[in-house]
Tab-separated table of C-alpha atoms in Angstrom:
chain	number	residue	atom	x	y	z
A	1	MET	CA	10.115	-175.923	-161.007
A	2	GLU	CA	11.612	-173.883	-158.571
A	3	SER	CA	9.868	-173.069	-155.399
A	4	LEU	CA	10.375	-169.365	-155.661
A	5	ASP	CA	8.078	-169.437	-158.902
A	6	LEU	CA	5.058	-170.748	-156.809
A	7	LYS	CA	2.190	-168.703	-155.856
A	8	MET	CA	-0.520	-170.150	-153.717
A	9	PRO	CA	0.280	-173.694	-153.069
A	10	LYS	CA	-2.969	-175.449	-151.302
A	11	TYR	CA	-1.058	-176.665	-147.761
A	12	MET	CA	0.648	-172.891	-147.558
A	13	VAL	CA	-2.871	-171.403	-147.872
A	14	TYR	CA	-4.484	-173.969	-145.481
A	15	CYS	CA	-1.927	-172.958	-142.733
A	16	VAL	CA	-2.351	-169.369	-143.300
A	17	VAL	CA	-6.407	-169.548	-143.131
A	18	VAL	CA	-6.082	-171.704	-139.876
A	19	ALA	CA	-3.532	-169.184	-138.537
A	20	CYS	CA	-5.468	-166.383	-139.086
A	21	LEU	CA	-8.589	-167.944	-137.443
A	22	GLY	CA	-6.826	-166.152	-134.401
A	23	SER	CA	-7.139	-162.810	-136.119
A	24	PHE	CA	-11.167	-163.502	-136.841
A	25	SER	CA	-11.205	-163.888	-132.923
A	26	ASN	CA	-9.239	-160.798	-132.320
A	27	GLY	CA	-11.853	-158.830	-134.587
A	28	TRP	CA	-14.733	-160.434	-132.500
A	29	VAL	CA	-13.579	-159.015	-129.288
A	30	ILE	CA	-13.048	-155.852	-130.968
A	31	GLY	CA	-16.781	-155.918	-132.529
A	32	SER	CA	-18.475	-157.984	-129.893
A	33	ALA	CA	-19.443	-154.705	-127.596
A	34	ASN	CA	-20.422	-152.330	-130.450
A	35	VAL	CA	-24.163	-153.335	-130.718
A	36	PRO	CA	-25.151	-154.862	-127.675
A	37	GLY	CA	-22.884	-152.479	-125.329
A	38	GLU	CA	-26.134	-150.278	-124.267
A	39	VAL	CA	-28.020	-153.481	-123.045
A	40	THR	CA	-25.139	-155.116	-121.476
A	41	HIS	CA	-24.504	-152.170	-118.960
A	42	ALA	CA	-27.770	-150.162	-119.103
A	43	CYS	CA	-30.893	-152.271	-119.075
A	44	GLU	CA	-34.157	-151.650	-117.771
A	45	ASN	CA	-33.929	-153.848	-114.667
A	46	GLY	CA	-30.348	-153.483	-113.829
A	47	SER	CA	-29.027	-156.035	-111.829
A	48	ALA	CA	-31.876	-157.743	-110.982
A	49	HIS	CA	-32.672	-161.416	-111.812
A	50	VAL	CA	-35.637	-161.089	-113.849
A	51	SER	CA	-34.718	-163.005	-117.230
A	52	SER	CA	-32.689	-165.568	-115.467
A	53	GLY	CA	-32.333	-166.840	-111.951
A	54	ALA	CA	-28.488	-167.439	-112.317
A	55	PHE	CA	-27.611	-164.068	-113.761
A	56	PRO	CA	-28.484	-160.402	-113.351
A	57	ASP	CA	-30.334	-159.082	-116.464
A	58	CYS	CA	-26.903	-156.624	-117.325
A	59	LEU	CA	-24.193	-155.517	-115.320
A	60	PRO	CA	-24.801	-151.847	-114.399
A	61	MET	CA	-21.900	-149.535	-115.132
A	62	ASN	CA	-21.680	-145.812	-115.469
A	63	THR	CA	-20.158	-144.523	-118.905
A	64	SER	CA	-16.652	-143.918	-117.667
A	65	LEU	CA	-16.472	-147.432	-116.037
A	66	TRP	CA	-17.998	-149.002	-119.425
A	67	GLY	CA	-15.424	-147.063	-121.392
A	68	PHE	CA	-12.693	-148.805	-119.290
A	69	ALA	CA	-14.611	-152.058	-119.410
A	70	VAL	CA	-14.324	-152.147	-123.430
A	71	SER	CA	-11.023	-150.917	-123.648
A	72	ALA	CA	-9.724	-153.052	-121.153
A	73	PHE	CA	-8.859	-155.791	-123.880
A	74	CYS	CA	-6.250	-152.975	-125.058
A	75	VAL	CA	-4.625	-153.175	-121.570
A	76	GLY	CA	-4.529	-157.090	-122.229
A	77	GLY	CA	-3.090	-156.685	-125.519
A	78	LEU	CA	-0.462	-154.544	-124.442
A	79	ILE	CA	0.806	-157.177	-121.849
A	80	GLY	CA	0.315	-160.070	-124.602
A	81	GLY	CA	2.406	-158.223	-127.107
A	82	LEU	CA	5.088	-157.086	-124.624
A	83	PHE	CA	5.933	-160.511	-123.508
A	84	GLY	CA	4.871	-162.199	-126.708
A	85	GLY	CA	8.294	-162.039	-128.252
A	86	ASN	CA	9.807	-164.288	-125.549
A	87	ILE	CA	6.965	-166.744	-125.837
A	88	GLN	CA	7.119	-167.345	-129.632
A	89	THR	CA	10.905	-167.543	-129.462
A	90	LYS	CA	10.925	-170.147	-126.778
A	91	PHE	CA	7.935	-172.216	-127.779
A	92	GLY	CA	7.864	-171.574	-131.563
A	93	ARG	CA	5.227	-169.472	-133.611
A	94	LYS	CA	2.924	-173.071	-133.896
A	95	LYS	CA	2.466	-173.681	-130.096
A	96	THR	CA	2.422	-169.917	-129.404
A	97	ILE	CA	-0.647	-169.795	-131.695
A	98	ILE	CA	-2.565	-173.124	-130.464
A	99	PHE	CA	-2.111	-171.994	-126.897
A	100	ASN	CA	-2.693	-168.478	-127.142
A	101	ASN	CA	-6.607	-169.565	-127.842
A	102	LEU	CA	-6.819	-170.453	-124.078
A	103	GLY	CA	-7.332	-166.577	-123.311
A	104	TRP	CA	-9.993	-166.341	-125.945
A	105	ILE	CA	-11.852	-169.469	-124.655
A	106	LEU	CA	-11.471	-168.678	-121.040
A	107	GLY	CA	-12.033	-164.801	-121.363
A	108	GLY	CA	-15.075	-165.324	-123.837
A	109	LEU	CA	-16.754	-167.772	-121.364
A	110	LEU	CA	-15.991	-165.264	-118.250
A	111	GLN	CA	-17.858	-162.198	-120.191
A	112	GLY	CA	-20.440	-164.583	-120.702
A	113	VAL	CA	-21.439	-165.724	-117.277
A	114	ALA	CA	-20.277	-162.590	-115.800
A	115	VAL	CA	-22.221	-161.550	-112.653
A	116	ASN	CA	-20.767	-158.388	-111.980
A	117	PRO	CA	-18.748	-155.780	-113.938
A	118	ALA	CA	-15.397	-157.369	-112.351
A	119	MET	CA	-15.807	-160.418	-113.816
A	120	PHE	CA	-16.701	-158.800	-117.228
A	121	ILE	CA	-13.455	-156.561	-117.158
A	122	VAL	CA	-11.434	-159.729	-116.286
A	123	GLY	CA	-12.891	-161.471	-118.986
A	124	ARG	CA	-12.336	-158.467	-121.442
A	125	ILE	CA	-8.294	-158.609	-120.428
A	126	LEU	CA	-8.005	-162.261	-120.755
A	127	CYS	CA	-9.227	-161.858	-124.228
A	128	GLY	CA	-7.105	-158.847	-124.587
A	129	LEU	CA	-3.818	-161.105	-123.687
A	130	SER	CA	-4.747	-163.433	-126.696
A	131	CYS	CA	-5.508	-160.391	-128.871
A	132	GLY	CA	-2.059	-159.063	-128.236
A	133	LEU	CA	0.124	-162.031	-128.143
A	134	GLY	CA	-2.006	-163.241	-131.567
A	135	SER	CA	-1.379	-159.757	-133.297
A	136	LEU	CA	2.343	-160.706	-132.887
A	137	ALA	CA	2.528	-164.598	-133.731
A	138	THR	CA	0.081	-164.509	-136.697
A	139	PRO	CA	1.510	-162.137	-138.790
A	140	THR	CA	5.168	-163.483	-138.064
A	141	TYR	CA	4.055	-167.203	-138.890
A	142	VAL	CA	2.094	-166.156	-141.752
A	143	GLY	CA	5.088	-163.857	-143.277
A	144	GLU	CA	7.685	-166.402	-142.576
A	145	ILE	CA	5.941	-169.486	-144.285
A	146	SER	CA	4.332	-167.524	-147.500
A	147	THR	CA	5.687	-167.534	-150.751
A	148	ILE	CA	7.501	-164.202	-151.973
A	149	LYS	CA	4.826	-164.089	-154.710
A	150	ALA	CA	1.897	-164.247	-152.575
A	151	ARG	CA	3.189	-162.910	-149.290
A	152	GLY	CA	1.244	-159.486	-149.759
A	153	THR	CA	-1.869	-161.243	-150.531
A	154	MET	CA	-1.265	-163.666	-147.576
A	155	GLY	CA	-0.312	-161.310	-145.007
A	156	THR	CA	-3.219	-158.950	-145.682
A	157	CYS	CA	-5.465	-162.062	-144.733
A	158	ASN	CA	-4.547	-161.182	-141.119
A	159	GLN	CA	-6.398	-157.721	-141.335
A	160	PHE	CA	-9.132	-159.237	-143.499
A	161	ALA	CA	-9.823	-162.017	-140.746
A	162	ILE	CA	-10.152	-159.318	-138.163
A	163	VAL	CA	-12.605	-156.960	-140.177
A	164	ILE	CA	-14.388	-160.077	-141.031
A	165	GLY	CA	-14.857	-160.580	-137.035
A	166	ILE	CA	-15.610	-157.150	-136.478
A	167	LEU	CA	-18.263	-157.294	-139.073
A	168	LEU	CA	-19.721	-160.609	-138.146
A	169	ALA	CA	-19.696	-159.804	-134.520
A	170	SER	CA	-21.882	-156.547	-135.391
A	171	VAL	CA	-24.131	-158.549	-137.392
A	172	VAL	CA	-24.874	-161.209	-135.235
A	173	GLY	CA	-25.032	-158.784	-132.341
A	174	LEU	CA	-28.122	-156.995	-133.618
A	175	PRO	CA	-30.639	-160.152	-132.826
A	176	LEU	CA	-28.623	-160.622	-129.740
A	177	ALA	CA	-28.748	-157.206	-128.289
A	178	SER	CA	-31.549	-157.670	-125.607
A	179	VAL	CA	-31.769	-159.640	-122.052
A	180	PRO	CA	-30.346	-162.036	-121.717
A	181	LEU	CA	-28.889	-163.127	-124.994
A	182	TRP	CA	-26.422	-160.396	-125.151
A	183	ARG	CA	-24.014	-162.721	-122.842
A	184	ILE	CA	-24.001	-165.443	-126.184
A	185	ASN	CA	-22.408	-162.460	-128.101
A	186	TYR	CA	-19.405	-161.957	-126.023
A	187	ALA	CA	-19.031	-165.867	-125.367
A	188	LEU	CA	-19.061	-166.886	-129.077
A	189	VAL	CA	-15.371	-165.955	-129.716
A	190	ALA	CA	-14.687	-169.336	-127.765
A	191	ILE	CA	-15.764	-171.136	-131.036
A	192	PRO	CA	-13.268	-169.778	-133.459
A	193	ALA	CA	-10.705	-170.345	-130.694
A	194	ILE	CA	-11.528	-173.940	-130.149
A	195	ALA	CA	-11.550	-174.843	-133.950
A	196	GLN	CA	-7.858	-173.143	-134.366
A	197	PHE	CA	-6.959	-174.954	-130.978
A	198	PHE	CA	-7.282	-178.326	-132.769
A	199	LEU	CA	-6.653	-177.365	-136.691
A	200	MET	CA	-3.439	-175.864	-135.836
A	201	SER	CA	-2.023	-179.040	-135.103
A	202	GLY	CA	-2.116	-180.071	-138.692
A	203	CYS	CA	0.140	-177.006	-139.525
A	204	VAL	CA	3.799	-177.173	-140.240
A	205	GLU	CA	6.100	-175.104	-137.911
A	206	SER	CA	7.632	-172.105	-139.282
A	207	PRO	CA	10.904	-173.283	-141.392
A	208	ARG	CA	12.558	-169.918	-140.922
A	209	TYR	CA	12.219	-170.634	-136.907
A	210	LEU	CA	13.345	-174.078	-137.206
A	211	VAL	CA	16.548	-172.888	-138.775
A	212	SER	CA	16.888	-170.100	-136.123
A	213	ILE	CA	17.046	-172.706	-133.399
A	214	ASN	CA	19.428	-175.229	-135.531
A	215	ARG	CA	16.674	-178.103	-136.734
A	216	ILE	CA	17.876	-177.722	-140.080
A	217	GLU	CA	16.576	-180.972	-141.524
A	218	GLU	CA	13.143	-180.315	-139.812
A	219	ALA	CA	13.355	-177.070	-141.203
A	220	LYS	CA	13.717	-178.449	-144.742
A	221	GLU	CA	10.829	-180.988	-144.510
A	222	SER	CA	8.528	-178.029	-143.282
A	223	LEU	CA	9.523	-176.064	-146.346
A	224	GLN	CA	9.006	-178.710	-148.623
A	225	ARG	CA	5.732	-179.556	-147.195
A	226	LEU	CA	4.500	-175.781	-147.882
A	227	ARG	CA	6.027	-175.997	-151.223
A	228	PRO	CA	5.196	-179.411	-153.061
A	229	ASN	CA	6.453	-180.681	-155.955
A	230	THR	CA	8.950	-178.204	-156.344
A	231	ASN	CA	12.921	-177.602	-155.880
A	232	ILE	CA	13.468	-175.705	-152.628
A	233	ASP	CA	17.276	-175.602	-152.748
A	234	LYS	CA	17.422	-171.837	-153.718
A	235	GLU	CA	14.991	-170.742	-151.093
A	236	PHE	CA	16.123	-172.841	-148.613
A	237	PHE	CA	19.697	-171.708	-149.270
A	238	GLY	CA	18.473	-167.981	-148.833
A	239	MET	CA	16.669	-168.981	-145.456
A	240	VAL	CA	19.949	-170.705	-144.103
A	241	GLU	CA	22.042	-167.769	-145.566
A	242	GLY	CA	19.928	-165.029	-143.750
A	243	GLN	CA	20.336	-166.357	-140.550
A	244	LEU	CA	23.935	-168.451	-140.374
A	245	GLY	CA	25.743	-166.832	-143.190
A	246	THR	CA	26.864	-167.780	-146.642
A	247	ALA	CA	29.627	-169.948	-145.580
A	248	ALA	CA	27.385	-171.977	-143.225
A	249	ALA	CA	24.524	-172.156	-145.788
A	250	ARG	CA	26.951	-173.569	-148.639
A	251	ALA	CA	28.167	-176.188	-145.988
A	252	ILE	CA	24.685	-177.068	-144.739
A	253	THR	CA	22.678	-177.143	-148.068
A	254	GLY	CA	25.537	-178.445	-150.032
A	255	ILE	CA	24.559	-176.031	-153.056
A	256	ASP	CA	27.642	-174.760	-154.839
A	257	SER	CA	28.400	-171.491	-156.678
A	258	ALA	CA	26.740	-172.703	-160.226
A	259	SER	CA	23.460	-173.615	-158.715
A	260	ILE	CA	22.530	-170.219	-157.150
A	261	SER	CA	21.938	-166.791	-158.785
A	262	LYS	CA	25.075	-164.546	-159.468
A	263	ASP	CA	24.379	-162.339	-156.464
A	264	ASP	CA	24.465	-165.516	-154.406
A	265	ALA	CA	27.533	-166.868	-156.065
A	266	LYS	CA	29.674	-163.904	-154.684
A	267	SER	CA	32.803	-165.548	-152.713
A	268	PHE	CA	32.242	-164.959	-149.258
A	269	ASP	CA	35.181	-162.625	-149.050
A	270	ASP	CA	33.775	-160.411	-151.541
A	271	GLN	CA	30.404	-160.202	-149.928
A	272	ILE	CA	32.418	-158.958	-146.526
A	273	GLU	CA	34.225	-156.221	-148.826
A	274	ASP	CA	30.531	-155.213	-150.012
A	275	GLY	CA	29.197	-154.930	-146.654
A	276	VAL	CA	26.331	-157.593	-147.276
A	277	VAL	CA	27.581	-160.100	-144.668
A	278	THR	CA	30.233	-159.862	-141.843
A	279	GLY	CA	33.248	-162.237	-141.065
A	280	GLU	CA	31.627	-162.995	-137.679
A	281	GLU	CA	28.487	-164.589	-139.369
A	282	GLY	CA	27.158	-167.726	-137.708
A	283	VAL	CA	24.430	-168.926	-135.734
A	284	ARG	CA	23.015	-165.965	-134.316
A	285	GLU	CA	21.117	-165.695	-130.987
A	286	SER	CA	17.829	-164.290	-130.769
A	287	MET	CA	17.842	-160.539	-129.656
A	288	ASN	CA	15.861	-159.360	-126.683
A	289	MET	CA	14.288	-155.989	-126.615
A	290	ILE	CA	17.473	-153.820	-125.304
A	291	GLN	CA	19.742	-155.711	-127.606
A	292	ILE	CA	17.658	-154.471	-130.846
A	293	PHE	CA	18.332	-150.868	-130.021
A	294	LYS	CA	22.087	-151.707	-129.721
A	295	ASP	CA	22.777	-153.182	-133.174
A	296	PRO	CA	22.764	-150.302	-136.007
A	297	LEU	CA	21.059	-152.358	-138.463
A	298	ILE	CA	18.125	-153.728	-136.115
A	299	ARG	CA	17.705	-150.467	-134.513
A	300	ARG	CA	16.933	-148.752	-137.859
A	301	ILE	CA	14.470	-151.381	-138.749
A	302	ALA	CA	12.955	-151.100	-135.484
A	303	LEU	CA	12.616	-147.606	-135.351
A	304	THR	CA	10.910	-148.028	-138.896
A	305	VAL	CA	8.242	-150.684	-137.670
A	306	LEU	CA	7.749	-148.722	-134.483
A	307	ALA	CA	6.800	-145.595	-136.496
A	308	LEU	CA	4.466	-147.466	-138.671
A	309	HIS	CA	2.607	-148.679	-135.835
A	310	VAL	CA	2.512	-145.608	-133.774
A	311	ILE	CA	1.193	-144.154	-137.231
A	312	GLN	CA	-1.435	-146.820	-137.417
A	313	GLN	CA	-3.372	-145.803	-134.206
A	314	LEU	CA	-2.376	-142.192	-134.082
A	315	ILE	CA	-4.134	-141.638	-137.607
A	316	GLY	CA	-7.126	-141.598	-135.852
A	317	MET	CA	-9.126	-144.687	-137.210
A	318	ASN	CA	-10.553	-145.653	-133.825
A	319	ALA	CA	-11.378	-141.991	-133.333
A	320	VAL	CA	-13.414	-141.565	-136.594
A	321	MET	CA	-15.085	-144.944	-135.823
A	322	TYR	CA	-16.033	-143.318	-132.311
A	323	TYR	CA	-16.987	-140.182	-134.152
A	324	SER	CA	-18.925	-141.708	-136.906
A	325	THR	CA	-21.898	-142.395	-134.317
A	326	THR	CA	-22.246	-138.802	-133.521
A	327	ILE	CA	-22.275	-138.266	-137.426
A	328	PHE	CA	-24.838	-140.542	-138.179
A	329	ASN	CA	-27.227	-139.328	-135.705
A	330	MET	CA	-26.690	-135.803	-137.218
A	331	SER	CA	-27.980	-137.085	-140.431
A	332	PHE	CA	-30.209	-140.066	-139.368
A	333	SER	CA	-32.492	-141.458	-136.831
A	334	ALA	CA	-31.012	-143.440	-133.894
A	335	GLU	CA	-32.415	-146.885	-135.326
A	336	MET	CA	-30.765	-145.934	-138.621
A	337	SER	CA	-27.531	-144.961	-137.175
A	338	LYS	CA	-27.197	-148.555	-135.470
A	339	TYR	CA	-27.308	-149.784	-139.192
A	340	MET	CA	-25.131	-147.310	-140.735
A	341	ALA	CA	-22.408	-148.230	-138.150
A	342	ILE	CA	-22.748	-151.770	-139.480
A	343	VAL	CA	-22.431	-150.415	-143.207
A	344	THR	CA	-19.027	-148.666	-141.964
A	345	THR	CA	-17.849	-151.813	-141.055
A	346	VAL	CA	-18.837	-153.381	-144.686
A	347	VAL	CA	-16.968	-150.616	-146.115
A	348	ASN	CA	-14.083	-151.626	-143.942
A	349	PHE	CA	-14.451	-155.156	-145.185
A	350	ALA	CA	-14.910	-154.335	-148.847
A	351	SER	CA	-11.736	-152.409	-148.752
A	352	THR	CA	-9.609	-154.962	-147.106
A	353	VAL	CA	-10.747	-157.205	-149.940
A	354	LEU	CA	-9.611	-154.271	-152.455
A	355	SER	CA	-6.198	-154.747	-150.439
A	356	LEU	CA	-6.323	-158.402	-150.653
A	357	ILE	CA	-6.466	-157.808	-154.602
A	358	LEU	CA	-4.064	-155.025	-154.836
A	359	ILE	CA	-1.163	-155.461	-152.310
A	360	ASP	CA	0.923	-157.897	-154.452
A	361	ARG	CA	0.231	-156.207	-157.591
A	362	MET	CA	0.765	-152.743	-156.788
A	363	GLY	CA	3.180	-152.928	-153.894
A	364	ARG	CA	3.459	-151.960	-150.032
A	365	ARG	CA	4.601	-148.526	-150.535
A	366	PRO	CA	2.144	-147.197	-153.181
A	367	LEU	CA	-0.802	-148.688	-151.146
A	368	LEU	CA	0.450	-147.159	-147.885
A	369	LEU	CA	1.168	-143.775	-149.651
A	370	ILE	CA	-2.321	-143.596	-151.317
A	371	ALA	CA	-3.851	-144.685	-147.872
A	372	GLU	CA	-2.252	-142.157	-145.974
A	373	ALA	CA	-2.781	-139.206	-148.444
A	374	GLY	CA	-6.530	-140.456	-148.496
A	375	ALA	CA	-6.671	-140.331	-144.516
A	376	CYS	CA	-5.295	-136.704	-144.605
A	377	LEU	CA	-7.784	-135.639	-147.496
A	378	PHE	CA	-11.179	-137.121	-145.383
A	379	SER	CA	-9.765	-135.761	-142.211
A	380	VAL	CA	-9.898	-132.330	-143.770
A	381	LEU	CA	-13.372	-133.089	-145.023
A	382	LEU	CA	-14.526	-134.068	-141.655
A	383	ILE	CA	-13.255	-130.717	-140.271
A	384	ILE	CA	-14.995	-128.660	-143.071
A	385	GLY	CA	-18.362	-130.904	-142.811
A	386	TYR	CA	-18.359	-130.218	-139.194
A	387	VAL	CA	-17.851	-126.371	-139.432
A	388	TYR	CA	-20.440	-125.727	-141.932
A	389	ASN	CA	-22.874	-128.540	-140.572
A	390	LEU	CA	-22.820	-130.766	-143.873
A	391	GLY	CA	-24.160	-133.925	-142.735
A	392	ALA	CA	-23.897	-135.434	-146.533
A	393	LEU	CA	-20.182	-134.619	-146.546
A	394	LEU	CA	-19.493	-136.107	-143.064
A	395	VAL	CA	-21.056	-139.385	-143.924
A	396	VAL	CA	-19.041	-139.614	-147.418
A	397	SER	CA	-15.599	-138.735	-145.402
A	398	VAL	CA	-16.050	-141.345	-142.910
A	399	PHE	CA	-16.632	-143.715	-145.460
A	400	GLY	CA	-13.692	-142.628	-147.581
A	401	TYR	CA	-11.221	-142.334	-144.494
A	402	VAL	CA	-12.265	-145.881	-143.722
A	403	LEU	CA	-11.814	-147.044	-147.041
A	404	SER	CA	-8.089	-145.168	-146.905
A	405	PHE	CA	-7.270	-146.717	-143.909
A	406	ALA	CA	-8.263	-150.380	-144.652
A	407	ILE	CA	-6.427	-150.483	-148.101
A	408	GLY	CA	-2.853	-149.650	-146.455
A	409	VAL	CA	-2.608	-148.288	-143.162
A	410	GLY	CA	-4.419	-151.146	-141.567
A	411	PRO	CA	-2.850	-154.038	-142.917
A	412	ILE	CA	0.458	-153.006	-144.010
A	413	PRO	CA	2.123	-152.407	-140.855
A	414	TRP	CA	1.872	-156.055	-139.573
A	415	MET	CA	2.934	-157.426	-142.745
A	416	LEU	CA	6.095	-155.013	-142.962
A	417	THR	CA	6.975	-156.144	-139.339
A	418	SER	CA	7.535	-159.532	-140.216
A	419	GLU	CA	8.791	-158.702	-143.709
A	420	VAL	CA	11.582	-156.444	-142.791
A	421	THR	CA	12.917	-157.993	-139.823
A	422	PRO	CA	15.394	-160.743	-139.809
A	423	VAL	CA	14.378	-164.021	-137.792
A	424	TYR	CA	16.872	-163.440	-134.869
A	425	ALA	CA	15.511	-159.940	-134.192
A	426	SER	CA	11.552	-160.741	-135.376
A	427	SER	CA	10.369	-161.454	-131.764
A	428	ALA	CA	11.953	-158.643	-130.014
A	429	VAL	CA	11.094	-156.239	-132.530
A	430	GLY	CA	7.528	-157.458	-133.113
A	431	ALA	CA	6.767	-157.468	-129.469
A	432	ILE	CA	7.812	-153.899	-128.773
A	433	ALA	CA	6.101	-152.749	-131.903
A	434	THR	CA	2.928	-154.909	-130.711
A	435	ALA	CA	3.042	-153.256	-127.272
A	436	MET	CA	3.478	-149.813	-128.640
A	437	ASN	CA	0.486	-150.463	-130.993
A	438	TRP	CA	-1.707	-151.581	-128.145
A	439	ALA	CA	-0.841	-148.840	-125.972
A	440	MET	CA	-1.519	-146.309	-128.510
A	441	ASN	CA	-4.797	-147.966	-129.233
A	442	PHE	CA	-5.839	-147.724	-125.516
A	443	LEU	CA	-4.258	-143.941	-125.209
A	444	ILE	CA	-6.726	-143.009	-128.346
A	445	GLY	CA	-9.403	-144.629	-126.701
A	446	GLN	CA	-9.016	-142.742	-123.372
A	447	CYS	CA	-7.789	-139.476	-124.614
A	448	PHE	CA	-10.121	-138.651	-127.744
A	449	PRO	CA	-13.488	-138.371	-125.942
A	450	ILE	CA	-11.925	-135.538	-123.654
A	451	VAL	CA	-10.239	-133.934	-126.921
A	452	PHE	CA	-13.348	-134.152	-128.974
A	453	GLU	CA	-15.528	-132.758	-126.143
A	454	GLY	CA	-12.958	-129.950	-125.802
A	455	ILE	CA	-12.744	-128.945	-129.557
A	456	LYS	CA	-15.078	-130.868	-131.199
A	457	GLY	CA	-14.718	-131.762	-135.096
A	458	TYR	CA	-11.613	-129.565	-135.125
A	459	SER	CA	-9.906	-132.521	-133.437
A	460	PHE	CA	-9.551	-134.052	-136.683
A	461	ALA	CA	-6.843	-131.740	-137.589
A	462	ILE	CA	-4.541	-133.761	-135.567
A	463	PHE	CA	-5.298	-136.589	-137.437
A	464	ALA	CA	-4.820	-134.665	-140.920
A	465	GLY	CA	-1.416	-133.545	-139.574
A	466	VAL	CA	-0.405	-137.088	-138.478
A	467	ALA	CA	-1.412	-138.712	-141.951
A	468	ALA	CA	0.725	-135.960	-143.686
A	469	LEU	CA	3.642	-136.691	-141.552
A	470	ALA	CA	3.055	-140.206	-142.209
A	471	PHE	CA	3.059	-139.923	-146.045
A	472	ALA	CA	6.440	-137.998	-145.638
A	473	PHE	CA	7.758	-140.610	-143.589
A	474	THR	CA	6.624	-143.355	-145.893
A	475	TYR	CA	8.068	-141.788	-148.969
A	476	LEU	CA	11.363	-141.215	-147.433
A	477	LYS	CA	12.028	-144.348	-145.171
A	478	VAL	CA	9.777	-147.277	-146.084
A	479	PRO	CA	11.252	-149.571	-148.568
A	480	GLU	CA	9.229	-151.744	-151.174
A	481	THR	CA	9.120	-155.312	-150.102
A	482	LYS	CA	7.159	-156.780	-153.043
A	483	GLY	CA	8.592	-159.753	-154.801
A	484	ARG	CA	11.748	-159.925	-152.531
A	485	SER	CA	13.020	-162.482	-150.347
A	486	LEU	CA	12.892	-161.617	-146.112
A	487	GLU	CA	16.571	-162.138	-146.293
A	488	ASP	CA	16.954	-159.823	-149.356
A	489	ILE	CA	14.978	-157.185	-147.758
A	490	VAL	CA	17.154	-157.297	-144.520
A	491	LYS	CA	20.243	-157.245	-146.835
A	492	GLY	CA	18.716	-153.723	-148.587
A	493	PHE	CA	18.696	-152.260	-145.163
A	494	GLU	CA	22.341	-153.460	-144.506
A	495	LYS	CA	23.276	-151.618	-147.930
A	496	ASN	CA	21.732	-148.680	-146.998
A	497	SER	CA	22.646	-148.148	-143.193
């Protein structure tokens, strides 16, 4: 049996699940401040040591300082993402994921024992550093080890784990939303981080990364472990060819023209004429963030990826989640609104499960187009609901928007980052995309409350416009990657450049 025909070998799934523990930690950090937020910064006794002699009951902060404290992890995410490319290129995907857990462990514990706002904010930033680096390293690793037939499902596991983390943090936060139990909710992120620190050592390094640093035999052994009891020759040939060129791939793998596909069997000279490869092929050095914009092919890929990440944030998911509390307060009591916020997270969870099921059946482009069209529609409905004060329409629109976002705009940009970028440029492209994503996240968090205060519900017209532009961009510029090897996807960009 050929490895290209495999779907979900058990060991590969195990490695993906373990890698996605970091995504769960990411989600926990995002959701941990939702429910116990009020008691964290505005409890009855303030900084007095009533419940505990060692710690103050809470950390008194005004609204603006609390807003910065909560979003401080975005600052860490920006830094972690920006430098993450160099880190995962130098130390490898596996080691990066392992040692990335230190930020969550230290940051979570620091928040749990914080005696003043500064300690809490530093803890959030440390967690953010791991969130940023993890946002880059986990999708890269998962994309590089997954089979072609299951890469979409495996890639969605990243977003799925984030959503589970947000949901569980909110649910666990309900009984912990009191003095002094709120501290536990922030510190709990250390548990999955410690688990991943040890479990990840049982996973293999990405074979594509090993090829990129010329550790060919280790790469082949790694791929064979990920594809047990199958013939990996064709898949391995494609990996080596994508990074070292056709001639090198034939020399290294010893595969002749008769044993590979018709397209692969073209002579090296024919492929040069077709523009599929160049005569200068050989070992490609990893590109930095300046070089990716000098190379015409990689620049085109990088700009596509960057656009998808900017869209993911500017389409307004975080703003809708922020506004949802106000919406629910219009239709429900304050106590019920707290539970409705959790229902919104459940809708997010269920929608991500749907994406998990559909992504390798329908493909990336159709799901992304449906998601962007839905985001545009429900943003318009939010405006109508606001103008005419229709509480039921507002609630339905929030749920519809969350559903639309979660089936496509949420998971697919992270997945496509590793799918469309060749290994020699993946770290630099991934780093700048991750940094841009976190920067936009922070920007929305800081600016939307001000915009909303000024124009209220009409602010969702901005997001409707972004969603409409996103639909046009996806239709015109984003390729389908379903059922194609990573190397073949890059060749598609080469032919169309």
